GROMACS .gro file of C-alpha atoms in nm:
model
   44
    1ARG     CA    1   0.000   0.000   0.000
    2GLU     CA    2   0.279   0.243   0.086
    3ILE     CA    3   0.448   0.189  -0.250
    4ASN     CA    4   0.121   0.256  -0.435
    5LEU     CA    5   0.063   0.575  -0.237
    6ALA     CA    6   0.418   0.698  -0.303
    7ALA     CA    7   0.383   0.623  -0.674
    8ALA     CA    8   0.053   0.812  -0.692
    9LYS     CA    9   0.207   1.115  -0.520
   10ILE     CA   10   0.502   1.116  -0.761
   11ALA     CA   11   0.269   1.086  -1.060
   12ARG     CA   12   0.052   1.372  -0.931
   13GLU     CA   13   0.358   1.594  -0.878
   14ALA     CA   14   0.480   1.521  -1.231
   15ALA     CA   15   0.136   1.592  -1.378
   16ASP     CA   16   0.110   1.918  -1.184
   17GLU     CA   17   0.457   2.023  -1.303
   18TYR     CA   18   0.363   1.975  -1.669
   19THR     CA   19   0.028   2.146  -1.619
   20LEU     CA   20   0.208   2.454  -1.482
   21LYS     CA   21   0.424   2.462  -1.797
   22ASN     CA   22   0.122   2.424  -2.026
   23PRO     CA   23  -0.203   2.509  -1.842
   24ASP     CA   24  -0.415   2.472  -2.157
   25LYS     CA   25  -0.388   2.094  -2.125
   26PRO     CA   26  -0.479   1.957  -1.783
   27ARG     CA   27  -0.312   1.633  -1.677
   28PHE     CA   28  -0.481   1.346  -1.500
   29VAL     CA   29  -0.337   1.066  -1.291
   30ALA     CA   30  -0.504   0.726  -1.304
   31GLY     CA   31  -0.404   0.387  -1.180
   32SER     CA   32  -0.530   0.050  -1.077
   33VAL     CA   33  -0.468  -0.188  -0.795
   34GLY     CA   34  -0.419  -0.536  -0.928
   35PRO     CA   35  -0.391  -0.801  -1.027
   36THR     CA   36  -0.685  -0.751  -1.256
   37ASN     CA   37  -0.774  -0.821  -1.617
   38LYS     CA   38  -0.876  -0.456  -1.673
   39THR     CA   39  -0.639  -0.188  -1.801
   40CYS     CA   40  -0.634   0.185  -1.732
   41SER     CA   41  -0.545   0.272  -2.092
   42LEU     CA   42  -0.783   0.444  -2.329
   43PRO     CA   43  -0.795   0.359  -2.699
   44PRO     CA   44  -0.666   0.635  -2.930
   0.00000   0.00000   0.00000
């Protein structure tokens, strides 16, 4: 659990950093707790 929380915080910080550089495009952080047969990716 601690590793997942740390990873989510790092991802949020990175997303916020890029959003500050380019505020016209908001960034989102998504993840999943597995194992699962579902993915978090979206088709293009």
